[in-house]
CSV table of C-alpha atoms and ligand atoms in Angstrom, one decimal:
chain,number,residue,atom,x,y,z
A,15,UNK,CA,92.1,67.0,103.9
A,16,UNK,CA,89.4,69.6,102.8
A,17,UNK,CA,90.5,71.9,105.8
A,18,UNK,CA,93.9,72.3,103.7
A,19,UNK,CA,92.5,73.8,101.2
A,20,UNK,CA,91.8,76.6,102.4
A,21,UNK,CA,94.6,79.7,103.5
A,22,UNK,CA,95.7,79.8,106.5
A,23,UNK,CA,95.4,83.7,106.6
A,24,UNK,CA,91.8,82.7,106.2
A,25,UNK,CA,91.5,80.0,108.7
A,26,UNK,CA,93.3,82.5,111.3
A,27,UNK,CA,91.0,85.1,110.5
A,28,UNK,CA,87.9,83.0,111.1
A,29,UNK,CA,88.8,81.8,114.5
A,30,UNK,CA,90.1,78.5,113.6
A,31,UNK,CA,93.0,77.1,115.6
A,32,UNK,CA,96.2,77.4,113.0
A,33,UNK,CA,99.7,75.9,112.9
A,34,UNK,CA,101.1,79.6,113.3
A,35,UNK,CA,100.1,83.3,113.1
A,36,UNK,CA,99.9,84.3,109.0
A,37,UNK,CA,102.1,86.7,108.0
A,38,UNK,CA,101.5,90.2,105.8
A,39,UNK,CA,102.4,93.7,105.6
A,40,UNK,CA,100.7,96.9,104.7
A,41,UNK,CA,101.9,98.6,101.8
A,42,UNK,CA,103.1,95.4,101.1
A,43,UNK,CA,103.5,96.6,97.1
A,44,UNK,CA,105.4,99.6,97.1
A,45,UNK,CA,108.0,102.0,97.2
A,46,UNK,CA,110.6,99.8,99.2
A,47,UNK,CA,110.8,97.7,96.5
A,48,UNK,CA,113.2,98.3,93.3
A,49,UNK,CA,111.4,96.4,90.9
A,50,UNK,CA,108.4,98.7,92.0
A,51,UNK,CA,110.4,101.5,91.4
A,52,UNK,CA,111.4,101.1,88.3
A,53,UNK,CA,108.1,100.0,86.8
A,54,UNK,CA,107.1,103.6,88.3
A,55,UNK,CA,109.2,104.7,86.0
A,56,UNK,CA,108.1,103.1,82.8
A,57,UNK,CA,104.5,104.0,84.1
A,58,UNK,CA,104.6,107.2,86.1
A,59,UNK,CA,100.3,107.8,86.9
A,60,UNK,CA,99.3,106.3,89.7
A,61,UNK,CA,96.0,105.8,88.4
A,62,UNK,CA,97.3,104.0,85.6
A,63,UNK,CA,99.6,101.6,87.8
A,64,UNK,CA,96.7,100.7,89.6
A,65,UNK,CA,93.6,101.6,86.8
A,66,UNK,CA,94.9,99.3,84.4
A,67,UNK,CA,94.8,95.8,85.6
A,68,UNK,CA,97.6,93.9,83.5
A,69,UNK,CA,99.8,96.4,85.7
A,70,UNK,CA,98.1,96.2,89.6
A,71,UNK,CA,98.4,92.8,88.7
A,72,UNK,CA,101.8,92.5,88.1
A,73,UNK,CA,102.6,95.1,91.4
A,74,UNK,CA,99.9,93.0,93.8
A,75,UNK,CA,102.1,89.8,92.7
A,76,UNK,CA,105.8,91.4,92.9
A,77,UNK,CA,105.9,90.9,97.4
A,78,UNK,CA,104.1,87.8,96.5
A,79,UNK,CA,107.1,86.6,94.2
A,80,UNK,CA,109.4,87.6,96.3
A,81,UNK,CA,108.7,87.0,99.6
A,82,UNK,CA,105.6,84.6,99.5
A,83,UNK,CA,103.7,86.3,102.3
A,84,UNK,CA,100.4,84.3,103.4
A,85,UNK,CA,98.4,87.0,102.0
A,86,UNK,CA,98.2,88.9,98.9
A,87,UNK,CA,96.7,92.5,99.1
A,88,UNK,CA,95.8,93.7,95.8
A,89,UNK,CA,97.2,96.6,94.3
A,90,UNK,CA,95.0,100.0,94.5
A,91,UNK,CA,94.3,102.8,96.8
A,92,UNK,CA,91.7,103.8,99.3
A,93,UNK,CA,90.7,106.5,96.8
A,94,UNK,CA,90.1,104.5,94.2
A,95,UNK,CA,86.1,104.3,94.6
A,96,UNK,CA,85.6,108.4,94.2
A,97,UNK,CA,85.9,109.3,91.2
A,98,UNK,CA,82.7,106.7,90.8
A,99,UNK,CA,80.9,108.3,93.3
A,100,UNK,CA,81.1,111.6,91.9
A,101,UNK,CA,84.8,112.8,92.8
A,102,UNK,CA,88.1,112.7,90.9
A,103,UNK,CA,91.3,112.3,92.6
A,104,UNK,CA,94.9,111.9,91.5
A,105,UNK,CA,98.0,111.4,93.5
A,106,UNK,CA,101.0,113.2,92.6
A,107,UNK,CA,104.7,112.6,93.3
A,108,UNK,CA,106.0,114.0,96.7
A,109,UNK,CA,102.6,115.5,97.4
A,110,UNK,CA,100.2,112.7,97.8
A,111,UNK,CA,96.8,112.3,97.0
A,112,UNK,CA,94.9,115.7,95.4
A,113,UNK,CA,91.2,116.4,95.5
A,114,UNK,CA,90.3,119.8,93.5
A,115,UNK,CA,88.0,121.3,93.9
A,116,UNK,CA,87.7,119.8,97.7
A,117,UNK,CA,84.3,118.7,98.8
A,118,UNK,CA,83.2,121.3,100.6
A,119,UNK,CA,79.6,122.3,99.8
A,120,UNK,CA,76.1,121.0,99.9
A,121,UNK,CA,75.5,121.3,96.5
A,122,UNK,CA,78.8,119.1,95.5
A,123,UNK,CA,77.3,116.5,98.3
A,124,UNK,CA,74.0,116.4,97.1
A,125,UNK,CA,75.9,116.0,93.3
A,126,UNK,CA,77.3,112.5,94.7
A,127,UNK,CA,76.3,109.9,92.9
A,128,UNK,CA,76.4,106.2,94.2
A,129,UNK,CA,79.0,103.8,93.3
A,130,UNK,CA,78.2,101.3,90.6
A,131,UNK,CA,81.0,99.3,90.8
A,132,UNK,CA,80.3,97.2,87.9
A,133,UNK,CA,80.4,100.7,85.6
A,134,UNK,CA,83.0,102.0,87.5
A,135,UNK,CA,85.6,99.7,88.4
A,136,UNK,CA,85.3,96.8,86.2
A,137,UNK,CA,89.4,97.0,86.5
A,138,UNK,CA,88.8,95.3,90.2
A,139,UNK,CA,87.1,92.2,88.7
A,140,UNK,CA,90.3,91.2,86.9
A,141,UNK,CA,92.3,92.5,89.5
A,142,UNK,CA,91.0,89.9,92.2
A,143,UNK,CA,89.8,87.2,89.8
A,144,UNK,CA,93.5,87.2,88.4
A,145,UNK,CA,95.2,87.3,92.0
A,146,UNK,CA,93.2,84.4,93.0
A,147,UNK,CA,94.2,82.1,90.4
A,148,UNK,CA,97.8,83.0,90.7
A,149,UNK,CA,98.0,82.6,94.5
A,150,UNK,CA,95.5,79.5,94.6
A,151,UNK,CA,95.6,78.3,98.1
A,152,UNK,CA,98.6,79.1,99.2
A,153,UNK,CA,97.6,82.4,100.2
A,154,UNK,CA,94.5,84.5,100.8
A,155,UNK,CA,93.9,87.6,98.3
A,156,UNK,CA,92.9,90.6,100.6
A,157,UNK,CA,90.4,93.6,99.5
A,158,UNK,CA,90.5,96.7,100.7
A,159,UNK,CA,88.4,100.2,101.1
A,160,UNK,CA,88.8,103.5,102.8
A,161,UNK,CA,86.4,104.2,105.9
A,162,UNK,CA,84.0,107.2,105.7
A,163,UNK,CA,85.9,109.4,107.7
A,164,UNK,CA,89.3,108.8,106.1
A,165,UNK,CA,88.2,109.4,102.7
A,166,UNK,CA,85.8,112.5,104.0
A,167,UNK,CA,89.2,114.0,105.2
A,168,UNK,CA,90.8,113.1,101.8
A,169,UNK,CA,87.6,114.9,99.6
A,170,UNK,CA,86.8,117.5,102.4
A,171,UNK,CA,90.9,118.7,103.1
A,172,UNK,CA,91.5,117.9,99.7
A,173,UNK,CA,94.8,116.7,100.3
A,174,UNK,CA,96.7,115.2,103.4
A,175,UNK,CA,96.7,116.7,106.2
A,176,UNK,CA,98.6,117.4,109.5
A,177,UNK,CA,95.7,118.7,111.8
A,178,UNK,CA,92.6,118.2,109.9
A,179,UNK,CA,91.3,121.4,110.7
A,180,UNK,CA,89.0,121.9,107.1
A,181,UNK,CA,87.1,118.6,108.1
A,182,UNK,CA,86.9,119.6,111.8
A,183,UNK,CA,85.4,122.7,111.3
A,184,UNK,CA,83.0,121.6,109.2
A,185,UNK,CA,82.0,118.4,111.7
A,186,UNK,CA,81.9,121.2,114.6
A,187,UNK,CA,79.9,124.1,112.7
A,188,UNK,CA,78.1,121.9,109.9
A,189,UNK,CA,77.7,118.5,111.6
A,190,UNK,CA,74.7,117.5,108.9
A,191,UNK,CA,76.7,118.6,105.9
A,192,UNK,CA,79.3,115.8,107.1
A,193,UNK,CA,77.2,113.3,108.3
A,194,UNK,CA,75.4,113.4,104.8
A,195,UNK,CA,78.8,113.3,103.1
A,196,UNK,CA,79.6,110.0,105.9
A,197,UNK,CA,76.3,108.6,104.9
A,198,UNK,CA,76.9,108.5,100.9
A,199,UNK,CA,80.2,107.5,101.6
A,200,UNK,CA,79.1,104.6,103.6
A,201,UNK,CA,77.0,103.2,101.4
A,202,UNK,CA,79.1,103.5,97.8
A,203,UNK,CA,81.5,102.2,100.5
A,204,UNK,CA,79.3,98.8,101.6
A,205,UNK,CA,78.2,97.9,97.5
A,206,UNK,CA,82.4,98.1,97.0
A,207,UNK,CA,83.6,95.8,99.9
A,208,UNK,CA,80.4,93.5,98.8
A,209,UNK,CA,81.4,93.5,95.1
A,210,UNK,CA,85.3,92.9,96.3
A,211,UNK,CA,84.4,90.4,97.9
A,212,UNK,CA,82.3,89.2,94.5
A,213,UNK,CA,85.2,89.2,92.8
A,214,UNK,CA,87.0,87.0,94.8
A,215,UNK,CA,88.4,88.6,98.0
A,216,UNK,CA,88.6,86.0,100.8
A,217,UNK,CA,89.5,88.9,103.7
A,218,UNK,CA,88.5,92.6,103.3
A,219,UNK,CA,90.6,95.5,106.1
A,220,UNK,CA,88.7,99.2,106.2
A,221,UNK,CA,91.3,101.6,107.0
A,222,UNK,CA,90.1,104.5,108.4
A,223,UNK,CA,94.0,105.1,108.8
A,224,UNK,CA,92.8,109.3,110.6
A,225,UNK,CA,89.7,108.2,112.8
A,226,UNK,CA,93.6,108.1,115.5
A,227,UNK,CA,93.1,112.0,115.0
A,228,UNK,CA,89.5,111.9,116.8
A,229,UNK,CA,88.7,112.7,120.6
A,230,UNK,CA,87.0,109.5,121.6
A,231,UNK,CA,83.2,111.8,121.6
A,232,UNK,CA,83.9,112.5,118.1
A,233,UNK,CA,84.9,109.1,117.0
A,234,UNK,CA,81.6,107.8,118.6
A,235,UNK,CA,80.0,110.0,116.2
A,236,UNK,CA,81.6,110.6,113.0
A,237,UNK,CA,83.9,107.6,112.9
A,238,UNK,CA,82.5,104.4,114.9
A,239,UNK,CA,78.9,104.6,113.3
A,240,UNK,CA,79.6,104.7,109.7
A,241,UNK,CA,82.6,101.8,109.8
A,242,UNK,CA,79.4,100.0,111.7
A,243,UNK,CA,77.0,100.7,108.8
A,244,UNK,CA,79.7,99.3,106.5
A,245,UNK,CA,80.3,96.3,108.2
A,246,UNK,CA,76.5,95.4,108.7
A,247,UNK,CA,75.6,95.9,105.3
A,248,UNK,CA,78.7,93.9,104.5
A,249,UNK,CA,77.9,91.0,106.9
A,250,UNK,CA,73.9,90.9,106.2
A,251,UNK,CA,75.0,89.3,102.3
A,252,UNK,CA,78.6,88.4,103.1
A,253,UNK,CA,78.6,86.5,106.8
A,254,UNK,CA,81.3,84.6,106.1
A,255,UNK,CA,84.2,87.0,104.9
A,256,UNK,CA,86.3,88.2,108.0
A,257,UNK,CA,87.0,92.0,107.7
A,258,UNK,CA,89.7,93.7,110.0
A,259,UNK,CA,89.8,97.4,110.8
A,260,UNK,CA,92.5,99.5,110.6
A,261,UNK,CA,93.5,102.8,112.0
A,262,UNK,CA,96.7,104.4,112.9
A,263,UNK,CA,97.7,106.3,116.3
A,264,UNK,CA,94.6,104.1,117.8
A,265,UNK,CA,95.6,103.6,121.1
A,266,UNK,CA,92.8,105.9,122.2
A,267,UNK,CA,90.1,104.3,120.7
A,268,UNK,CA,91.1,100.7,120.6
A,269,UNK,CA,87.9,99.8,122.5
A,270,UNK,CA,86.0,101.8,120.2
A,271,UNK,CA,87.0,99.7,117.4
A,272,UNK,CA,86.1,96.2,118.8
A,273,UNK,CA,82.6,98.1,118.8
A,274,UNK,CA,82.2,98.5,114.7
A,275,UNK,CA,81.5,94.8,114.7
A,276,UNK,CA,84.6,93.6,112.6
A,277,UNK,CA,86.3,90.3,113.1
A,278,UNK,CA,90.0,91.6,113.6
A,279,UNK,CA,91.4,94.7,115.2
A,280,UNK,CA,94.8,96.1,113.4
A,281,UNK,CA,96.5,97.3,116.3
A,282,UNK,CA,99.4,100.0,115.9
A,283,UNK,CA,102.9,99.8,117.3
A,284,UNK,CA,101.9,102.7,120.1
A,285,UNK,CA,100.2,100.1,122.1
A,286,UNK,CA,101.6,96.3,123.8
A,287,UNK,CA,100.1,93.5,122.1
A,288,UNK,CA,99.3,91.9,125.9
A,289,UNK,CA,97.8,95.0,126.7
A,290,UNK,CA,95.4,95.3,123.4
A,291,UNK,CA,94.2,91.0,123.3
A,292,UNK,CA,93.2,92.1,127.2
A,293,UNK,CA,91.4,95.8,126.4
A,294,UNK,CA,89.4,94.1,123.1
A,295,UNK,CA,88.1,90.5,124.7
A,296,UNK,CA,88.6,87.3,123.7
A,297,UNK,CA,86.2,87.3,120.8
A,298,UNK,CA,88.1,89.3,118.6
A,299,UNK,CA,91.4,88.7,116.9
A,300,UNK,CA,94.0,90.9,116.7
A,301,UNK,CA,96.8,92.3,114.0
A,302,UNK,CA,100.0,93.8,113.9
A,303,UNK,CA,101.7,95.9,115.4
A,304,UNK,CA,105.6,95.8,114.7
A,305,UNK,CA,106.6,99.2,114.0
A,306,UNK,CA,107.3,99.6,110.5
A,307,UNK,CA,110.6,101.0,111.7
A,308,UNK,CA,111.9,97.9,113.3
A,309,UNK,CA,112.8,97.0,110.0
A,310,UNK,CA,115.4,99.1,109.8
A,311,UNK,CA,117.2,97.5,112.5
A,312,UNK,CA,119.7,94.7,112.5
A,313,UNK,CA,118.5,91.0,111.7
A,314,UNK,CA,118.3,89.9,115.3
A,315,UNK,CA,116.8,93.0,116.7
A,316,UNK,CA,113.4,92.2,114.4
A,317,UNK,CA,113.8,88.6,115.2
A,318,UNK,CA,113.2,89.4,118.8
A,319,UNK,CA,110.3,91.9,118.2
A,320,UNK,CA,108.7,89.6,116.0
A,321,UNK,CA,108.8,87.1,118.8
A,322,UNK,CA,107.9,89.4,121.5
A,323,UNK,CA,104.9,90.2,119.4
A,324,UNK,CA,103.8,86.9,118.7
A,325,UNK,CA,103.8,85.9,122.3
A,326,UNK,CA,102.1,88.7,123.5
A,327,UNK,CA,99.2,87.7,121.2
A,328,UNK,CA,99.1,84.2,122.5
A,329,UNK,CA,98.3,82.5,119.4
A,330,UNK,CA,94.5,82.4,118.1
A,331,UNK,CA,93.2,85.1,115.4
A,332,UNK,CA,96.3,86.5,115.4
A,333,UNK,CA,98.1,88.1,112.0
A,334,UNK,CA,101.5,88.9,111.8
A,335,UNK,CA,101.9,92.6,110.4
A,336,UNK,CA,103.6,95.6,110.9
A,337,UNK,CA,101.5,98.4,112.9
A,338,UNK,CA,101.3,100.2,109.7
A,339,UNK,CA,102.4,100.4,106.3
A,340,UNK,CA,106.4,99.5,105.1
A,341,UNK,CA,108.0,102.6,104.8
A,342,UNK,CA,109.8,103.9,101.8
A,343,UNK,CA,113.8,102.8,101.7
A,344,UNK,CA,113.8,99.9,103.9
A,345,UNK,CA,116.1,97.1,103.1
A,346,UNK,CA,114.7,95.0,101.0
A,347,UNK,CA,116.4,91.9,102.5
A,348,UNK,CA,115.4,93.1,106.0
A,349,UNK,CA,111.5,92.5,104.7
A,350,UNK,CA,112.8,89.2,103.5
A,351,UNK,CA,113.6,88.4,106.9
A,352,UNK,CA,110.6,89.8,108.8
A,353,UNK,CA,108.8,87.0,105.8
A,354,UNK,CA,110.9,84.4,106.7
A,355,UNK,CA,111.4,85.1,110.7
A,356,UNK,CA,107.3,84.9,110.9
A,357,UNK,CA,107.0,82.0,109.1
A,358,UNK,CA,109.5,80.2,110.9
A,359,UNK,CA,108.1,81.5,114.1
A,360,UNK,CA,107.5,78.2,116.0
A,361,UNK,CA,110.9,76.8,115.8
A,362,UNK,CA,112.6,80.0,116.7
A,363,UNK,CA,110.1,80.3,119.5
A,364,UNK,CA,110.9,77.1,120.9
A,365,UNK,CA,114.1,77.7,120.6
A,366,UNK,CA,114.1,80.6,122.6
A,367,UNK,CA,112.6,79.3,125.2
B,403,CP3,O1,99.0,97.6,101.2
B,403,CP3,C1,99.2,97.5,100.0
B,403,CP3,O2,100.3,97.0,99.5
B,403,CP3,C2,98.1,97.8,99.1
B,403,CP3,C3,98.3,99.1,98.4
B,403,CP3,C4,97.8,100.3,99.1
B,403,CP3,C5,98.2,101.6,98.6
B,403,CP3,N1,97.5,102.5,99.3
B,403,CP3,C6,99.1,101.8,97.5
B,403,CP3,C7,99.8,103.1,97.4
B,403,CP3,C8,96.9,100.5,100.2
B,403,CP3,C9,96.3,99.5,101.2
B,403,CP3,C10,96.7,101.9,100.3
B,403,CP3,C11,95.8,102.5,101.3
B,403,CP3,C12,95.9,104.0,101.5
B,403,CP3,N2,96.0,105.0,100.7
B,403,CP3,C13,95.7,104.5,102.8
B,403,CP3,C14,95.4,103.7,104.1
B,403,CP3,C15,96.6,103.1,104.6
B,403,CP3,C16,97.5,104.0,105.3
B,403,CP3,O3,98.6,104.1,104.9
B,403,CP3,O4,97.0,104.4,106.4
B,403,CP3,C17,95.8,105.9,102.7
B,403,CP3,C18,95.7,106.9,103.8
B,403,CP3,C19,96.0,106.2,101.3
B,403,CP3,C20,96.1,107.5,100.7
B,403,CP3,C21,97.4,107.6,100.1
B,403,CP3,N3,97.8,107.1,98.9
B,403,CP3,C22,98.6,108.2,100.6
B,403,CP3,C23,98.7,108.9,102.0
B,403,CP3,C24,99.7,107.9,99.7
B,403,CP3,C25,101.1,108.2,99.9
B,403,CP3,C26,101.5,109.5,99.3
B,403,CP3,C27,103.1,109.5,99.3
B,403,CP3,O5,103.6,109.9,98.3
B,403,CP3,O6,103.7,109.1,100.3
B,403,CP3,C28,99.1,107.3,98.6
B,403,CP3,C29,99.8,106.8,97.4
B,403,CP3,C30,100.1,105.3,97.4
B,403,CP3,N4,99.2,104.4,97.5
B,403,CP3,C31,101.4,104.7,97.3
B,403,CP3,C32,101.2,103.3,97.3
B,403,CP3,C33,102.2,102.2,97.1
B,403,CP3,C34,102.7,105.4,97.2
B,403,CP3,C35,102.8,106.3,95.9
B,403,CP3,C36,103.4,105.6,94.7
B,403,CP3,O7,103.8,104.4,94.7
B,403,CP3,O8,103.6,106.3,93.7
């Protein structure tokens, strides 16, 4: 059947009734895992590990190998984009992500330049192209970008951030300085989700992980407009593609988010899944929201939280996640279990009832 052919992370993200919820996680590539770890080792730039495309390659695929999720997120960070728009970046080890000098002036604003991602990152064409033919259809390959404001707090702070007080000020004394910077951002940020998708991304999630550090007024005006410029310059070439928003501590804004205009809500752990299908509507789908944390606990304590989730979300457009991204030192055979626990999820559910 033709309808076979195509993922079921797909399928669920479009709507379509599906045998059971897919099943990912954020930060699916990463730290918690030792063969991650020690190719870190061999390769210690993060911009090389996910620059050089022989090696995202090889990260993107290692969960994949392992635990065969039902999507495949490529291997890169929200940052990636800037230093094609103008701003270089690195990440170093125990600090994070570094942005010197910060973005903090008009002059380095109106010194932006917009993305060419052809020029720029010809890496992500071999990235994708690659991850598609090794996951054919047995999983979806996910893109990924940064939303304005989460990546104006990145080149504005110029490193994380506890309270965000640099970008603050600046949107509360110098609102048009940061809506310009918001504005360039969007648009470098709408050619890159467009081009991923180009390359072969079947399902595309914004994270604009800090819009949760907004008052609801200010997301409505430096958050919620610019992830809705994205997404309509996205969906005016690319109908087709379901894109999911992300943001972390959301339960504020959770509304707010059904409002950018993307297909799929990424819901955080803070809030009940029952509660979130009811405050978003029936039209759009929902992911998540096991705390990353969870997996730290025994085998059956997931087990049950991974079914409590998955009833609460009552079947369509729902994707199995966690309610942010796998954290550093989990067991490795626990995320094997959260894998195999969601894909066996109608049998144990039937079961339990
Ligand atoms: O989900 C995936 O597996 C794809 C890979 C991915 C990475 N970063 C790889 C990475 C994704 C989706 C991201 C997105 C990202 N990057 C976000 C949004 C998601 C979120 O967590 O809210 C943010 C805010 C960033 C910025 C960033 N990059 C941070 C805060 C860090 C961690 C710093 C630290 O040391 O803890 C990074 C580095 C980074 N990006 C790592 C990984 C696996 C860890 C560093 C490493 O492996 O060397």
């Amino acid at each position: 059947m033709a309808g076979e052919q195509v993922p079921l992370l797909l399928r669920a993200a479009r709507g379509e009734k599906v045998e059971r919820p897919p099943v990912w996680m954020m930060r699916q590539a990463g730290r918690y895992m030792k063969i991650y770890r020690d190719l870190r080792e061999k390769y210690p730039s993060f911009r090389e590990r996910s620059e050089n495309p022989d090696l995202a390659i090889e990260i993107s695929l290692q969960p994949w190998k392992a635990f065969r999720p039902d999507g495949v997120i490529m291997f890169s960070d929200i940052l990636t984009p800037l230093p094609g728009m103008g701003i270089p970046f690195d990440i170093v080890e125990q600090k994070g992500p570094m942005i010197d000098p910060p973005i903090r002036s008009k002059e380095q604003i109106d010194n932006m330049r917009p993305l060419d991602p052809e020029e720029s990152l010809p890496f992500i064409k071999k990235i994708l192209g690659t991850l598609r033919q090794e996951v054919g259809n047995e999983a979806a390959v996910l893109g990924f970008v940064g939303s304005p404001w989460t990546l104006a707090a990145y080149a504005v702070e110029g490193k994380s951030s506890k309270n965000y007080s640099v970008i603050k000020r600046m949107a509360f004394s110098e609102p048009e300085l940061l809506h310009k910077l918001l504005g360039n951002i969007a648009d470098s940020i709408a050619t890159y989700v467009r081009y991923q998708i180009d390359c072969g991304a079947q399902v595309v999630q914004l994270f604009d992980s800090w819009a949760g550090q907004l008052s609801p007024i200010d997301y409505d005006t430096f958050a919620l407009p610019y992830q809705q410029r994205i997404v309509q310059q996205v969906k005016e070439t690319h109908p087709d593609t379901p894109l999911i928003l992300y943001i972390s501590g959301s339960a504020g804004v959770l509304e707010r988010m059904g409002q950018s205009g993307v297909d799929i809500v990424s819901v955080d752990w803070t809030v009940d899944m029952t509660e979130a299908r009811r405050r978003l509507g029936p039209d759009i789908g929902v992911q998540g929201n096991i705390d990353p944390c969870v997996l730290f606990g025994s085998k059956p304590f997931i087990r049950e939280r991974i079914l409590d989730t998955v009833k609460k979300a009552s079947g369509a457009k729902h994707i199995l996640n966690l309610g942010h991204g796998i954290l550093p030192g989990t067991p490795e055979e626990n995320a094997e279990f959260y894998f195999e626990t969601g894909k066996n999820v109608n049998e144990l559910l039937s079961l339990s009832n």
